[in-house]
Tab-separated table of C-alpha atoms in Angstrom:
chain	number	residue	atom	x	y	z
A	29	MET	CA	19.641	-4.862	13.809
A	30	LEU	CA	16.622	-6.488	12.153
A	31	ILE	CA	16.232	-10.002	13.528
A	32	ALA	CA	13.524	-11.550	11.397
A	33	VAL	CA	10.181	-11.369	9.657
A	34	HIS	CA	7.688	-14.148	10.379
A	35	ARG	CA	4.412	-15.034	8.698
A	36	PRO	CA	2.773	-17.554	11.001
A	37	CYS	CA	-0.553	-17.673	9.248
A	38	SER	CA	0.669	-18.990	5.910
A	39	ALA	CA	-0.084	-22.568	6.943
A	40	VAL	CA	-3.205	-22.103	9.054
A	41	THR	CA	-6.886	-22.122	8.237
A	42	ASP	CA	-8.897	-18.908	8.089
A	43	GLY	CA	-10.610	-18.317	11.411
A	44	ASP	CA	-7.843	-19.895	13.465
A	45	SER	CA	-6.298	-18.188	16.470
A	46	VAL	CA	-2.650	-17.603	15.547
A	47	GLN	CA	-0.002	-17.251	18.227
A	48	VAL	CA	3.027	-16.677	15.997
A	49	PRO	CA	4.844	-19.711	17.463
A	50	THR	CA	7.881	-19.511	15.174
A	51	MET	CA	8.452	-15.905	16.141
A	52	ILE	CA	8.176	-16.579	19.868
A	53	THR	CA	10.496	-19.595	19.703
A	54	SER	CA	13.087	-17.621	17.749
A	55	PHE	CA	12.766	-14.743	20.178
A	56	GLN	CA	13.302	-16.933	23.239
A	57	LYS	CA	16.228	-18.847	21.732
A	58	ARG	CA	18.054	-15.633	20.878
A	59	PHE	CA	17.393	-14.135	24.315
A	60	PRO	CA	17.301	-17.010	26.855
A	61	SER	CA	17.086	-14.570	29.760
A	62	LEU	CA	13.671	-13.509	28.460
A	63	SER	CA	12.265	-17.013	28.073
A	64	ARG	CA	9.798	-16.370	30.903
A	65	ASP	CA	8.483	-13.222	29.267
A	66	THR	CA	4.877	-14.075	28.437
A	67	THR	CA	4.000	-10.712	26.892
A	68	ALA	CA	4.847	-11.773	23.329
A	69	ALA	CA	2.770	-14.945	23.534
A	70	ARG	CA	-0.134	-13.108	25.118
A	71	PHE	CA	-0.405	-10.087	22.857
A	72	HIS	CA	0.855	-11.381	19.520
A	73	THR	CA	-2.089	-13.715	19.108
A	74	HIS	CA	-4.463	-12.831	16.293
A	75	GLU	CA	-7.825	-14.109	15.174
A	76	VAL	CA	-7.319	-14.518	11.423
A	77	GLY	CA	-10.638	-14.290	9.644
A	78	PRO	CA	-11.609	-15.188	6.092
A	79	ASN	CA	-9.501	-13.355	3.520
A	80	GLN	CA	-7.077	-11.986	6.125
A	81	CYS	CA	-3.350	-12.351	6.640
A	82	CYS	CA	-0.919	-11.608	9.447
A	83	SER	CA	2.807	-11.223	9.944
A	84	ALA	CA	5.368	-9.983	12.463
A	85	VAL	CA	8.666	-8.109	12.356
A	86	ILE	CA	11.301	-8.190	15.092
A	87	GLN	CA	13.891	-5.434	15.595
A	88	GLU	CA	16.735	-5.273	18.103
A	89	ILE	CA	17.672	-1.815	19.397
A	90	SER	CA	20.757	-0.828	21.399
A	91	ALA	CA	19.068	1.641	23.731
A	92	PRO	CA	17.349	1.646	27.119
A	93	ILE	CA	13.762	0.433	27.023
A	94	SER	CA	12.609	3.742	28.507
A	95	THR	CA	14.128	5.596	25.542
A	96	VAL	CA	12.491	3.325	22.972
A	97	TRP	CA	9.147	3.339	24.751
A	98	SER	CA	9.081	7.126	24.991
A	99	VAL	CA	8.899	7.202	21.182
A	100	VAL	CA	6.642	4.195	20.581
A	101	ARG	CA	3.993	5.141	23.162
A	102	ARG	CA	3.218	8.494	21.508
A	103	PHE	CA	-0.028	7.599	19.777
A	104	ASP	CA	-0.383	11.295	18.989
A	105	ASN	CA	2.984	11.508	17.204
A	106	PRO	CA	3.592	8.360	15.116
A	107	GLN	CA	5.343	10.331	12.401
A	108	ALA	CA	8.278	10.770	14.780
A	109	TYR	CA	9.591	7.461	13.464
A	110	LYS	CA	7.034	6.346	10.879
A	111	HIS	CA	8.342	8.301	7.938
A	112	PHE	CA	5.581	7.207	5.572
A	113	LEU	CA	3.312	9.517	7.586
A	114	LYS	CA	3.472	13.270	7.076
A	115	SER	CA	1.057	14.434	9.776
A	116	CYS	CA	-1.188	13.287	12.610
A	117	SER	CA	-4.122	14.904	14.378
A	118	VAL	CA	-5.945	13.582	17.436
A	119	ILE	CA	-9.632	13.869	16.603
A	120	ASP	CA	-11.136	12.267	19.707
A	121	GLY	CA	-9.689	11.881	23.198
A	122	ASP	CA	-6.294	13.154	24.316
A	123	GLY	CA	-4.108	10.668	22.443
A	124	GLY	CA	-3.043	8.962	25.640
A	125	ASN	CA	-6.229	7.213	26.720
A	126	VAL	CA	-7.635	4.000	25.271
A	127	GLY	CA	-10.330	4.838	22.745
A	128	SER	CA	-8.570	7.951	21.440
A	129	LEU	CA	-8.793	8.456	17.685
A	130	ARG	CA	-6.153	9.903	15.408
A	131	GLN	CA	-6.171	10.795	11.739
A	132	VAL	CA	-2.887	10.355	9.923
A	133	HIS	CA	-2.022	11.560	6.446
A	134	VAL	CA	0.293	9.507	4.283
A	135	VAL	CA	3.154	10.809	2.142
A	136	SER	CA	2.544	10.897	-1.601
A	137	GLY	CA	3.487	7.896	-3.689
A	138	LEU	CA	1.668	5.307	-1.590
A	139	PRO	CA	-1.750	3.801	-2.424
A	140	ALA	CA	-3.380	5.710	0.436
A	141	ALA	CA	-4.178	9.248	1.530
A	142	SER	CA	-5.313	9.074	5.133
A	143	SER	CA	-6.166	6.660	7.927
A	144	THR	CA	-8.342	6.942	11.023
A	145	GLU	CA	-6.980	4.849	13.888
A	146	ARG	CA	-8.142	3.952	17.392
A	147	LEU	CA	-5.885	3.357	20.386
A	148	ASP	CA	-6.875	-0.020	21.836
A	149	ILE	CA	-4.135	-0.713	24.399
A	150	LEU	CA	-1.472	1.485	25.983
A	151	ASP	CA	0.278	-0.417	28.773
A	152	ASP	CA	3.222	1.500	30.209
A	153	GLU	CA	4.105	-1.296	32.606
A	154	ARG	CA	4.303	-4.093	30.022
A	155	HIS	CA	5.344	-1.768	27.170
A	156	VAL	CA	2.470	-2.690	24.861
A	157	ILE	CA	0.639	-0.489	22.372
A	158	THR	CA	-2.139	-1.647	20.079
A	159	PHE	CA	-4.192	0.267	17.538
A	160	SER	CA	-6.853	-0.527	14.950
A	161	VAL	CA	-7.658	1.182	11.670
A	162	VAL	CA	-11.317	2.207	11.707
A	163	GLY	CA	-11.566	4.394	8.614
A	164	GLY	CA	-9.787	6.484	6.030
A	165	ASP	CA	-8.755	6.493	2.386
A	166	HIS	CA	-6.560	3.406	1.977
A	167	ARG	CA	-6.652	-0.303	1.083
A	168	LEU	CA	-5.744	-1.829	4.459
A	169	SER	CA	-9.157	-2.561	5.911
A	170	ASN	CA	-9.510	-3.971	9.436
A	171	TYR	CA	-5.810	-3.477	10.096
A	172	ARG	CA	-4.803	-4.157	13.707
A	173	SER	CA	-1.263	-3.659	14.976
A	174	VAL	CA	0.384	-4.824	18.201
A	175	THR	CA	3.808	-3.592	19.290
A	176	THR	CA	5.618	-4.892	22.369
A	177	LEU	CA	9.023	-4.071	23.834
A	178	HIS	CA	11.222	-6.567	25.636
A	179	SER	CA	14.373	-5.659	27.554
A	180	SER	CA	17.333	-8.035	27.724
A	181	PRO	CA	19.218	-7.606	31.043
A	182	ILE	CA	22.288	-9.409	29.724
A	183	SER	CA	22.811	-7.701	26.365
A	184	GLY	CA	21.338	-4.367	27.441
A	185	THR	CA	19.324	-4.191	24.230
A	186	VAL	CA	15.626	-3.936	23.530
A	187	VAL	CA	13.707	-6.223	21.212
A	188	VAL	CA	10.690	-4.675	19.515
A	189	VAL	CA	8.058	-7.056	18.169
A	190	GLU	CA	5.373	-5.669	15.874
A	191	SER	CA	2.675	-7.936	14.480
A	192	TYR	CA	-0.496	-7.221	12.563
A	193	VAL	CA	-3.567	-8.728	10.964
A	194	VAL	CA	-5.291	-7.146	7.962
A	195	ASP	CA	-7.836	-7.871	5.236
A	196	VAL	CA	-6.419	-8.880	1.864
A	197	PRO	CA	-7.499	-6.201	-0.641
A	198	PRO	CA	-9.480	-7.304	-3.707
A	199	GLY	CA	-7.143	-8.297	-6.512
A	200	ASN	CA	-4.237	-9.108	-4.184
A	201	THR	CA	-2.969	-12.312	-2.586
A	202	LYS	CA	-2.044	-12.823	1.066
A	203	GLU	CA	1.614	-12.971	0.085
A	204	GLU	CA	1.424	-9.683	-1.810
A	205	THR	CA	-0.382	-7.999	1.074
A	206	CYS	CA	2.187	-9.166	3.626
A	207	ASP	CA	5.045	-8.164	1.318
A	208	PHE	CA	3.693	-4.627	1.154
A	209	VAL	CA	2.911	-4.211	4.853
A	210	ASP	CA	6.136	-5.898	5.991
A	211	VAL	CA	8.195	-3.363	4.056
A	212	ILE	CA	6.448	-0.487	5.806
A	213	VAL	CA	6.720	-2.055	9.273
A	214	ARG	CA	10.362	-2.967	8.713
A	215	CYS	CA	11.227	0.577	7.602
A	216	ASN	CA	9.371	2.012	10.593
A	217	LEU	CA	11.243	-0.172	13.075
A	218	GLN	CA	14.603	0.516	11.484
A	219	SER	CA	13.823	4.222	11.747
A	220	LEU	CA	12.835	3.732	15.382
A	221	ALA	CA	16.156	1.998	16.043
A	222	LYS	CA	18.154	4.881	14.562
A	223	ILE	CA	16.238	7.489	16.548
A	224	ALA	CA	16.403	5.622	19.869
A	225	GLU	CA	20.060	4.685	19.523
A	226	SER	CA	21.018	8.253	18.611
A	227	SER	CA	19.060	9.542	21.588
A	228	ALA	CA	20.794	7.046	23.868
A	229	VAL	CA	24.226	8.146	22.628
A	230	GLU	CA	23.368	11.806	23.171
A	231	GLY	CA	22.112	10.983	26.649
A	232	LYS	CA	25.407	9.313	27.524
A	233	LYS	CA	27.363	12.296	26.241
A	234	LYS	CA	25.389	14.677	28.449
A	235	THR	CA	26.053	12.585	31.562
A	236	PHE	CA	29.792	13.023	31.024
A	237	MET	CA	29.678	16.758	30.350
């Protein structure tokens, strides 16, 4: 279930440090048991420079956090749930260490061909993964993505928060840029939910066989 899309930077000045307050408040109200979880506030804070925009998408998934994280943490295999990507190759590092570089190729029909991306954070304890776009044939310059997972002990679900900051391409507005990126992020997270929930169901079936 998609919870919400938030664009915290629409009312702030370029150069401000944005903490996505609306998103965090909504997150904590919906899941009171996680109100002490400081991961979202810590990692979903972006320095928004001149001519940049940022946004965040929140997705609830009915699966164990270990199942969801096993898919999300694979920097070397993003196409497992990001269906706008057709292939990925690790070109530096092993894909599991900070600083690793990957080159992804995008499916036809999008205004991009390839993207070179660097793994900035991979925290298995806090369930945080961050990457930055450092090259490639596309229009999303200086794109930085942060994804965090949050487990709810009461509901048994996982909340995935993905935020980003990116340059606004020439000829586009901040709103247009966010509209485009939000669609991709939303589709990716909905795909992730389907994959993780199906895997969780299959896992339960095997335990009873």
